[in-house]
XYZ file of C-alpha atoms in Angstrom:
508
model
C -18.973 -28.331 -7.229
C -18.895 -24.474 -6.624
C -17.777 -22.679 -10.077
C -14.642 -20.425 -9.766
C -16.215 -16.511 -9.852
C -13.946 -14.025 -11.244
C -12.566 -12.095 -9.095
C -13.263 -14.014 -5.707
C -10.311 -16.610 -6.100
C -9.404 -18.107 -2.694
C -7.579 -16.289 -0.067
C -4.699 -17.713 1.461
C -3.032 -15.562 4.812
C 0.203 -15.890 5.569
C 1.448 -14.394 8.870
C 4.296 -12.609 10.102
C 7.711 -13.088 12.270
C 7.496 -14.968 15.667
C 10.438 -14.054 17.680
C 10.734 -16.448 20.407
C 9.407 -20.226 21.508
C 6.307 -18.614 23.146
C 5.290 -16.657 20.440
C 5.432 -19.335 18.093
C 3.597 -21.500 20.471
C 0.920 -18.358 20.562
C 0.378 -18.548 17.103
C 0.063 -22.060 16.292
C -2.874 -21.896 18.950
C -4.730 -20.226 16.927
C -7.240 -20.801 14.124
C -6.373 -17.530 12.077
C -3.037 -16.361 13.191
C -4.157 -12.946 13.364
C -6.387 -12.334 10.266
C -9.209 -12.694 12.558
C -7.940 -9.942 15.208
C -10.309 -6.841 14.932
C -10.200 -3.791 16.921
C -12.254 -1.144 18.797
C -11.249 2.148 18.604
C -13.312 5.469 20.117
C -14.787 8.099 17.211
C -16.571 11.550 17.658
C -20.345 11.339 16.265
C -22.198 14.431 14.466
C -23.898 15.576 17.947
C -19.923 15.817 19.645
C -20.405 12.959 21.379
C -17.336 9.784 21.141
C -19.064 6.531 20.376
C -17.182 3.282 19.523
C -15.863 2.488 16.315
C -15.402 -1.402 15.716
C -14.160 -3.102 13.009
C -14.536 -6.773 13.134
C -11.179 -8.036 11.702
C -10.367 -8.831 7.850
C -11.486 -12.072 8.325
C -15.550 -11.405 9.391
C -15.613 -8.290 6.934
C -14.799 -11.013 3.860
C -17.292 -13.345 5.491
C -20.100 -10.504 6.055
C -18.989 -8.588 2.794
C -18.169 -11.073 0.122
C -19.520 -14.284 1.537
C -15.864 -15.922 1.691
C -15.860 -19.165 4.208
C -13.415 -20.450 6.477
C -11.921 -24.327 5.404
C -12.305 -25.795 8.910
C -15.301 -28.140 9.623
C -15.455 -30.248 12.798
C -12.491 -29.287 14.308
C -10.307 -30.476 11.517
C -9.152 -28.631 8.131
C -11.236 -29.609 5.251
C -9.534 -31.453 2.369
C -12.508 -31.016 -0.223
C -15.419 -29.908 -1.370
C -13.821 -26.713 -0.373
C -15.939 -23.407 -1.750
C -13.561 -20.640 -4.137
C -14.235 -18.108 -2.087
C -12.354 -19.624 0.655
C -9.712 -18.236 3.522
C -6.779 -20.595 3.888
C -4.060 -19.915 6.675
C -0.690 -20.823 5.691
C 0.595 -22.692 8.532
C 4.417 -22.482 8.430
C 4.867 -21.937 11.713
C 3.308 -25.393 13.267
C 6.441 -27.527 12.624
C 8.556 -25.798 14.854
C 5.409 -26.260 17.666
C 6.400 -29.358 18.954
C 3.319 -30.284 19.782
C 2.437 -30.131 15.757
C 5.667 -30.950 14.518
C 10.095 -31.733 15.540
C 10.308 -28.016 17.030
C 12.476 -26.763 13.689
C 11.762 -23.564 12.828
C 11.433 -23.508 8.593
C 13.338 -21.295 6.747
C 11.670 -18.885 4.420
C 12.580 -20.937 1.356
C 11.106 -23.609 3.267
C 7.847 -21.852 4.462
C 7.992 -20.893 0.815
C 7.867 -24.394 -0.662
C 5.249 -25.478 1.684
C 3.156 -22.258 0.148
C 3.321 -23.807 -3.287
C 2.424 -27.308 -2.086
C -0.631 -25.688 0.136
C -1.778 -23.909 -3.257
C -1.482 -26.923 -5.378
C -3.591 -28.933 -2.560
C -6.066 -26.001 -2.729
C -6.513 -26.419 -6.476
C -6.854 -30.534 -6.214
C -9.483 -29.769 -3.758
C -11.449 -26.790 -5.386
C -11.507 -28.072 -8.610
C -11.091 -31.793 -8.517
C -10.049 -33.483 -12.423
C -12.375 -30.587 -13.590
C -9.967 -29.160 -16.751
C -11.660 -26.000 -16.837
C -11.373 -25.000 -13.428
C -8.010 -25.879 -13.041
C -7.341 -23.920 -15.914
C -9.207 -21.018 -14.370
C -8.348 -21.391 -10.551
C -5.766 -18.231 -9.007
C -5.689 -17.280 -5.390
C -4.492 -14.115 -3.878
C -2.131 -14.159 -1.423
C -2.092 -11.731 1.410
C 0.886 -11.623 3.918
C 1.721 -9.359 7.261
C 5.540 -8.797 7.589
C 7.758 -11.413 7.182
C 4.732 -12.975 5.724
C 5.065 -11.087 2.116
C 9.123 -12.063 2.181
C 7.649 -15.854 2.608
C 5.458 -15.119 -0.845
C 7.752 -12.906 -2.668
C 10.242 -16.358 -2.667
C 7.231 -17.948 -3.777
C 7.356 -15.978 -6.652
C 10.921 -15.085 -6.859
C 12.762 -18.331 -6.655
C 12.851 -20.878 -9.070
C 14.049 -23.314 -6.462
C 11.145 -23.571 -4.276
C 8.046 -23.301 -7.147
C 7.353 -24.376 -10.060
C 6.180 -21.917 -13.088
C 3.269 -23.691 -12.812
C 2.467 -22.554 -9.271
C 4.184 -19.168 -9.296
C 1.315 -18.611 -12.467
C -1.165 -19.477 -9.879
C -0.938 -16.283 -8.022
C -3.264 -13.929 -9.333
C -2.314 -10.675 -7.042
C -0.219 -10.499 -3.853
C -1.123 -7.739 -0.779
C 1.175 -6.859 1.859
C 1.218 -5.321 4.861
C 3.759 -3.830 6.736
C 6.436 -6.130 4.894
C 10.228 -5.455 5.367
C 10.707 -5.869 1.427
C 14.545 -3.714 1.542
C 15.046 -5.317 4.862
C 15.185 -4.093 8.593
C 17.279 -1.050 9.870
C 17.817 -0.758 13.625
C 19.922 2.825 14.362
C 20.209 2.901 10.556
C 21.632 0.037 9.915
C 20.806 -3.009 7.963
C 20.134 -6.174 10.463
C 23.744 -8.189 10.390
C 23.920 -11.529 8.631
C 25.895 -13.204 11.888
C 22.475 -12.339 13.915
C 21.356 -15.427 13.364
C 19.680 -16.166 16.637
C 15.746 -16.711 16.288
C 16.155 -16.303 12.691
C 16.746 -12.238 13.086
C 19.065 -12.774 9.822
C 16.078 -13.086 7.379
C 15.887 -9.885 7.011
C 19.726 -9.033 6.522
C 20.267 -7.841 2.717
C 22.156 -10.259 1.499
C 20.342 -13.019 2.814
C 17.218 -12.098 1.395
C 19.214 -11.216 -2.096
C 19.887 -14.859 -1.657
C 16.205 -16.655 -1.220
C 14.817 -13.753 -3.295
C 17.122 -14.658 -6.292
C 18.297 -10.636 -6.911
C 21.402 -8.815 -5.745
C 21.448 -7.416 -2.293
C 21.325 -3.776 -2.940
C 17.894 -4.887 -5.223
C 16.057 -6.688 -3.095
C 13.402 -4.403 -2.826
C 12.504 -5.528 -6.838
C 11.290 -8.737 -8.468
C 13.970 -9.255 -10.225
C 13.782 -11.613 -12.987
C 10.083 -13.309 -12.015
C 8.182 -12.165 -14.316
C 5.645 -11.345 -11.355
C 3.901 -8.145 -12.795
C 5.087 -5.267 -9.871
C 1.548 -3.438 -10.603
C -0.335 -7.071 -8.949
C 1.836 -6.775 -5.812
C 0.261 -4.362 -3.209
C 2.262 -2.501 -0.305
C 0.367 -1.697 2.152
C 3.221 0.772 4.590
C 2.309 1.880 8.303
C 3.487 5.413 9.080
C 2.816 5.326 13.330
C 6.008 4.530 15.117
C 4.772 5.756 18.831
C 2.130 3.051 18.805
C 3.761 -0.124 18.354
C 4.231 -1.687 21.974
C 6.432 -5.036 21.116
C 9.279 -4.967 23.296
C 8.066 -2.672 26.048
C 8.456 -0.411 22.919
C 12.343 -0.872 22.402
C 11.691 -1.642 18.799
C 10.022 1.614 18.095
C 12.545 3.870 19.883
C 15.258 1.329 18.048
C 14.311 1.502 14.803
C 12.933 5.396 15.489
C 10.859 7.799 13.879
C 9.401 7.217 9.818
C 8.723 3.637 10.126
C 5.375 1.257 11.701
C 7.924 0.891 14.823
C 9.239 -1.790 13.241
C 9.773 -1.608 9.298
C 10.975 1.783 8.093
C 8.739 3.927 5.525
C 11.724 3.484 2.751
C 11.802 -0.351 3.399
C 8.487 -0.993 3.163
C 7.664 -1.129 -0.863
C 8.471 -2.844 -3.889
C 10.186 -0.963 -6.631
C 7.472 -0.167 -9.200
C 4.619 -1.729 -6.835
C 1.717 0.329 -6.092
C 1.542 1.748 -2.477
C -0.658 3.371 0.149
C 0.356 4.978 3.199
C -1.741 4.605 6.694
C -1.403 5.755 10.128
C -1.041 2.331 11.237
C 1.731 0.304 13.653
C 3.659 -2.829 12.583
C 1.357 -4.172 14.751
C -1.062 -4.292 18.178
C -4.222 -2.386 19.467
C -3.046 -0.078 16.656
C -1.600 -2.355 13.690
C -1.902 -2.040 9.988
C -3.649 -5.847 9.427
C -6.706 -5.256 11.967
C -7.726 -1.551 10.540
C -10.586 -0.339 8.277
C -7.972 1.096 6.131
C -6.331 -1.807 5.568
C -9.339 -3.727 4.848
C -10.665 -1.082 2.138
C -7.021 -1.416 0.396
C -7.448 -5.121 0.687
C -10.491 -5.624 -0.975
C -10.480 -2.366 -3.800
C -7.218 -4.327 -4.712
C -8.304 -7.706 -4.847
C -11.573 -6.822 -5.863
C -12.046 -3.744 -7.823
C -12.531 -2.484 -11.061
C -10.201 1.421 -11.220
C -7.069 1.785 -10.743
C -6.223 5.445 -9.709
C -2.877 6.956 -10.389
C -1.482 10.345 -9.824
C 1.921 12.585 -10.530
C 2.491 16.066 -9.399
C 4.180 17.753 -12.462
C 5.674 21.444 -10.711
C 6.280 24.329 -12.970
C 6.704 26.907 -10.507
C 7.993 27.192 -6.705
C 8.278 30.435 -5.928
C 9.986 32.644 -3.175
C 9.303 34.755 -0.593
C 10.079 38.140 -1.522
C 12.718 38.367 0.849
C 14.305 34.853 -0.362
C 14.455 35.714 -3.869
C 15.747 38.714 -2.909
C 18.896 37.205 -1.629
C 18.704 35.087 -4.994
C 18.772 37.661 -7.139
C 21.690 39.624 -5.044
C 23.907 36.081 -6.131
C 23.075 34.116 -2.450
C 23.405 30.424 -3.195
C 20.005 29.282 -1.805
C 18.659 26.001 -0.663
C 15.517 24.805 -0.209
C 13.018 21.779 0.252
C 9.459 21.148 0.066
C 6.929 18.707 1.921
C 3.915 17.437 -0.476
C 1.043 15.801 1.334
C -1.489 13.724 -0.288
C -4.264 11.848 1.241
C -6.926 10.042 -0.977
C -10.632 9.096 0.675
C -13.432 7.425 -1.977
C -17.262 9.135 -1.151
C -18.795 7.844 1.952
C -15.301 7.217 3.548
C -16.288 8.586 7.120
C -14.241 6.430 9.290
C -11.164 5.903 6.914
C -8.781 7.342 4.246
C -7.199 4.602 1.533
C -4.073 6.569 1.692
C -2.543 9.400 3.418
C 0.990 11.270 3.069
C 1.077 13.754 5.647
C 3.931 15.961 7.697
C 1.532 15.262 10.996
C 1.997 11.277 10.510
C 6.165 11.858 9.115
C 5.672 10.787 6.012
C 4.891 13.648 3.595
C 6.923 13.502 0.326
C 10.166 15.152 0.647
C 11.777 17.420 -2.398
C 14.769 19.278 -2.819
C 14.498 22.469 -5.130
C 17.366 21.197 -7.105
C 15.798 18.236 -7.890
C 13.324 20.065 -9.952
C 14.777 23.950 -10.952
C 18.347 24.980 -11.315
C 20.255 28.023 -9.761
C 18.106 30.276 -12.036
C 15.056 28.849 -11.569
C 15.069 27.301 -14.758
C 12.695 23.773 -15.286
C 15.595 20.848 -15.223
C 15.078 18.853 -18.470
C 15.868 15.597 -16.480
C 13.563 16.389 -13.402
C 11.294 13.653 -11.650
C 7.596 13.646 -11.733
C 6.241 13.219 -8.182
C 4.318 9.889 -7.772
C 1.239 10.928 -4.818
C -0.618 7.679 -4.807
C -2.016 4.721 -6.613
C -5.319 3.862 -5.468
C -8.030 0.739 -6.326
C -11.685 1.665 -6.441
C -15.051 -0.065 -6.868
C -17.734 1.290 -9.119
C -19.876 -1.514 -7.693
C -19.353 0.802 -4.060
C -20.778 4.393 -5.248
C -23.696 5.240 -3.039
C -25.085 7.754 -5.193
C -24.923 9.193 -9.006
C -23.497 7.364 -11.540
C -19.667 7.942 -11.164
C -16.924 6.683 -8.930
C -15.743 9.826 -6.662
C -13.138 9.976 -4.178
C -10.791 13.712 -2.356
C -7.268 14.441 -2.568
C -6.570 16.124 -0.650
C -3.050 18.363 -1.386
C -0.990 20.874 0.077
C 2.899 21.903 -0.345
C 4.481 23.385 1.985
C 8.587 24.886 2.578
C 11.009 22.440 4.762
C 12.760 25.327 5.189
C 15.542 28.347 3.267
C 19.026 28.474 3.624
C 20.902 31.783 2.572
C 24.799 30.904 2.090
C 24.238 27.816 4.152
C 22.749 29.615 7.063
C 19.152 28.672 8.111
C 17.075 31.725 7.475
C 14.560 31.514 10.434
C 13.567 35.099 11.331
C 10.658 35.424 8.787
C 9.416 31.745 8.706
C 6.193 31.380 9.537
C 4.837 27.893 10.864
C 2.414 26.417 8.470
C 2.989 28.750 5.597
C 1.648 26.917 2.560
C 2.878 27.643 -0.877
C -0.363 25.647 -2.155
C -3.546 23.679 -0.323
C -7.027 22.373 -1.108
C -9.012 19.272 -1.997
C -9.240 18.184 -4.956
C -12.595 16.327 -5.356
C -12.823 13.955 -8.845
C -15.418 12.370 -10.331
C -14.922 9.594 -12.631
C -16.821 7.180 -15.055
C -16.193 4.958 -18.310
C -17.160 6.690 -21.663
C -19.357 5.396 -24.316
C -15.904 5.071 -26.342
C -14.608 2.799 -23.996
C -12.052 5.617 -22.365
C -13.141 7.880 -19.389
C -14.568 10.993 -18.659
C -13.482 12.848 -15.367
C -14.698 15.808 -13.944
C -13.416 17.482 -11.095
C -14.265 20.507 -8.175
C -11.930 22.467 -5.934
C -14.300 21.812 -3.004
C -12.461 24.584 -0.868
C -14.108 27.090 -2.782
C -17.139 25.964 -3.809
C -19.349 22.774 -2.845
C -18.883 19.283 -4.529
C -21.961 18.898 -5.374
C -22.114 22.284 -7.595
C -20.984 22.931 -10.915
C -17.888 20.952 -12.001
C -15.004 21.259 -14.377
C -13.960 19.006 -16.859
C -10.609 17.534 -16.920
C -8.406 17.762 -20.846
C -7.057 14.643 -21.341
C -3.424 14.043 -22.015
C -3.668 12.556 -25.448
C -0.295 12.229 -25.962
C 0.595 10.456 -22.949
C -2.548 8.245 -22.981
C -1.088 6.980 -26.354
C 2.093 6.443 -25.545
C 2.107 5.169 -21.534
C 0.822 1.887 -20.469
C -0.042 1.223 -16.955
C -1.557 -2.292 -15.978
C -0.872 -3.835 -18.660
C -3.969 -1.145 -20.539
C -3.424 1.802 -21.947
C -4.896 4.363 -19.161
C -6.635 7.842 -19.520
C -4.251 10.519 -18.186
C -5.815 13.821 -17.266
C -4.303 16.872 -16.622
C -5.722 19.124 -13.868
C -4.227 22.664 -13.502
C -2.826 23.932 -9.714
C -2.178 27.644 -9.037
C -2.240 29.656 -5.871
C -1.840 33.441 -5.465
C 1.834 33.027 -4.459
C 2.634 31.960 -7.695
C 2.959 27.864 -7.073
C 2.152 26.182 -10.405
C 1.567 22.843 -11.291
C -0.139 19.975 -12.839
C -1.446 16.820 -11.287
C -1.674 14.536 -13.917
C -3.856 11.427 -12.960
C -4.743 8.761 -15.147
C -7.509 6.292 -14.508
C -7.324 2.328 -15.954
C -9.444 -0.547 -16.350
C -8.402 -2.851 -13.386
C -10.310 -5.794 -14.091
């Protein structure tokens, strides 16, 4: 009998929505339902040349990269002596095959209970009578879609689980999942839509299996699930997804995967990364390297990675403040873009907010300075990213390093409610570099993190070292251990001032 290995618990993939009778057929014909779908995309080398980039699927990079197994052994499902570091499909759909099952489609609560059942069969078969082990054994759970609704009732409603299951479930990872629902033209999916089970993702259903009010059903409610352990992994391409004869994507329109908008796509107080990814196809968000590298840095590794953008200072063109000064009420907003790459990334980013992919952060100057350009006591710290990293991944040196790449630009000035256009200037940036930080424990068990401004001089030179917030460090904690939160200094020539404060925790 294999011993349980912290962290490689078992793996168990639950899939997303199947529309119609075919599709469900589809599905249930296969081994994987997806999770073994890779893709081949084209890349430009060194020498200018465009060579192929493959990535095998999730399902091969676990086998190749972790040594996780499959649970199927002469054509049948194995029922034990089945290995920890196992992938298990959760096979919801094959009762509504009727070549599996009576051709009834579960419900989510349904597909829910089965889940707990399926991870209470895992653990018989893992770990036998074996009181240790089954004191030990977790599994991860990692959903596309509709999928993560399916494992957020898991964890949500009392009615399908017991505690004893629900505290099974180490760490959840989503992709693409509806988690506020899905908005065609705006608006929220109707509850009377019941054909093909559209209604699943109306608000007040979900509020319903999810055990929370409808306007919170983005939020765990009362679960006791810890929000940090649930991942949301949010696709940002809309052109690219093709279900439909791509209907859904002009449908459900621009900020979204082409299916789930950007909004809907996160639980409150989750951590989040953002990917130019569809809901699904040649293209999707579940058969990408950047998918994969959030997968397994959140299942697997050791740093969590959290930043804020604190602004002090937004300042005007001349001509703007001008007008400001004169007493013209003006308005303005500002896109921040963050994208977030570890060392050796060539191929991949683990998160990126950008106005090219329509999904750059969005601020109004009056949610951060009033009409005098005085700080607001009550303003919001910008949240950029929270990323997972692996020290047991750095290629060279001693200390985890990974860009961040920043820049804020203007939306855009209005003078008395007129657009002022005639000096704007396309691509006019109030503040941009990269950020490049390099990060390792301490001997007194905190962190030390050092950091370059690598457009304007080379990573590898001479680096700065980042103050940490001592104050904040005390009195914040973030996964469920105090963090180290460091305060890094921004300034440009215009006058933009700020302070990205990122703080750094144990996440083992």
């Amino acid at each position: 009998m294999e011993r349980i290995e912290r962290p490689y618990f078992p793996i168990i993939y639950v899939r997303g929505y199947a529309m119609t009778r075919d599709e469900i057929v589809e599905t249930t014909s296969t081994p994987f339902m997806g999770f073994e779908a890779g893709s081949t995309k084209m890349r430009q080398a060194q020498d200018g040349s465009i060579v192929k980039f493959v990535f095998e699927s999730p399902l091969v990079r676990l086998m190749k990269d972790y040594n996780y197994r499959d649970v199927y052994e002469f054509g049948a499902e194995r029922r034990d002596r089945i290995s920890p570091r196992c992938i298990v499909i959760h096979r919801y759909y094959d009762p509504a095959d009727p070549a599996f099952g009576d051709g009834k489609t579960p419900s989510i609560p349904d597909a829910a209970a089965a889940l707990g059942k399926r991870i209470e069969q895992l653990r018989d078969s893992i770990c036998g009578t074996n009181a240790a082990m089954r004191k030990e054994f977790r599994v991860y759970l990692v959903a596309h879609s509709m999928g993560g609704l399916i494992c957020r009732c898991l964890l949500q409603n009392p009615d399908v689980a017991s505690a004893e299951v629900r505290a099974m479930v180490d760490k959840a990872f989503t992709y693409a999942t509806p988690h506020n629902g899905i908005e065609v033209g705006g608006i929220n999916l109707p509850n009377l839509l019941s054909i093909n089970d559209i209604n699943n993702f109306n608000r007040s259903n979900m509020g319903k299996y999810l055990k929370v009010p409808k306007d919170k059903v983005n939020t765990l409610g009362n679960s006791g699930f810890p929000p940090e352990r649930l991942f949301c992994l949010i696709g940002t391409n809309s052109r690219d997804y093709a279900a439909a004869h791509g209907l859904s994507s002009f449908a459900v329109g621009a900020l979204s995967d082409g299916l789930v908008r950007i909004a809907n796509a996160y639980v409150e107080g989750s951590p989040r990364a953002f990917v130019n990814r569809s809901h699904s196809g040649y293209f999707g968000i579940v058969n990408s390297e950047e998918g994969y590298q959030n997968l397994v840095r959140f299942l697997f590794g050791d740093t969590c990675a959290t930043a804020q953008l604190d602004i002090s200072a937004l300042p005007f063109p001349p001509e703007i403040e001008a007008a400001r000064k004169r007493g013209k009420k003006i308005e303005s907003s500002y896109y921040i873009e963050a994208t977030v790459a570890p060392r050796g990334a060539y191929t991949y980013e683990l998160t990126s907010r950008t106005q090219a992919n329509q999904c750059a952060i969005r601020r109004e100057y009056g949610d951060i300075f009033d009409a005098q350009g005085n700080l607001l006591k009550d303003k919001r710290s910008t949240v950029l990213f929270s990323v997972f990293l692996d020290s047991s991944k750095i290629l060279a040196g001693s200390e985890i390093a990974f860009s961040i790449d920043l820049a804020v630009s203007n939306a855009g000035y209005q003078v008395d409610g007129a657009l002022f256009l005639k000096n704007h200037i396309p691509g006019e940036y109030l503040f941009r570099n990269t950020l490049v930080v390099f990060a390792k424990p301490d001997d007194a068990g905190g962190w030390r993190l050092r950091y370059v401004w690598s457009d304007d001089q080379w990573a590898g030179g001479p680096k700065n070292e980042a103050e940490l917030d001592t104050a904040r460090t005390k009195a914040i904690g973030i996964n469920q251990q105090a963090p180290n939160i460091f305060g890094i200094p921004l300034q440009s020539a215009k006058g933009f001032q700020a302070e990205l404060k990122l703080s750094l925790s144990d996440w083992r």
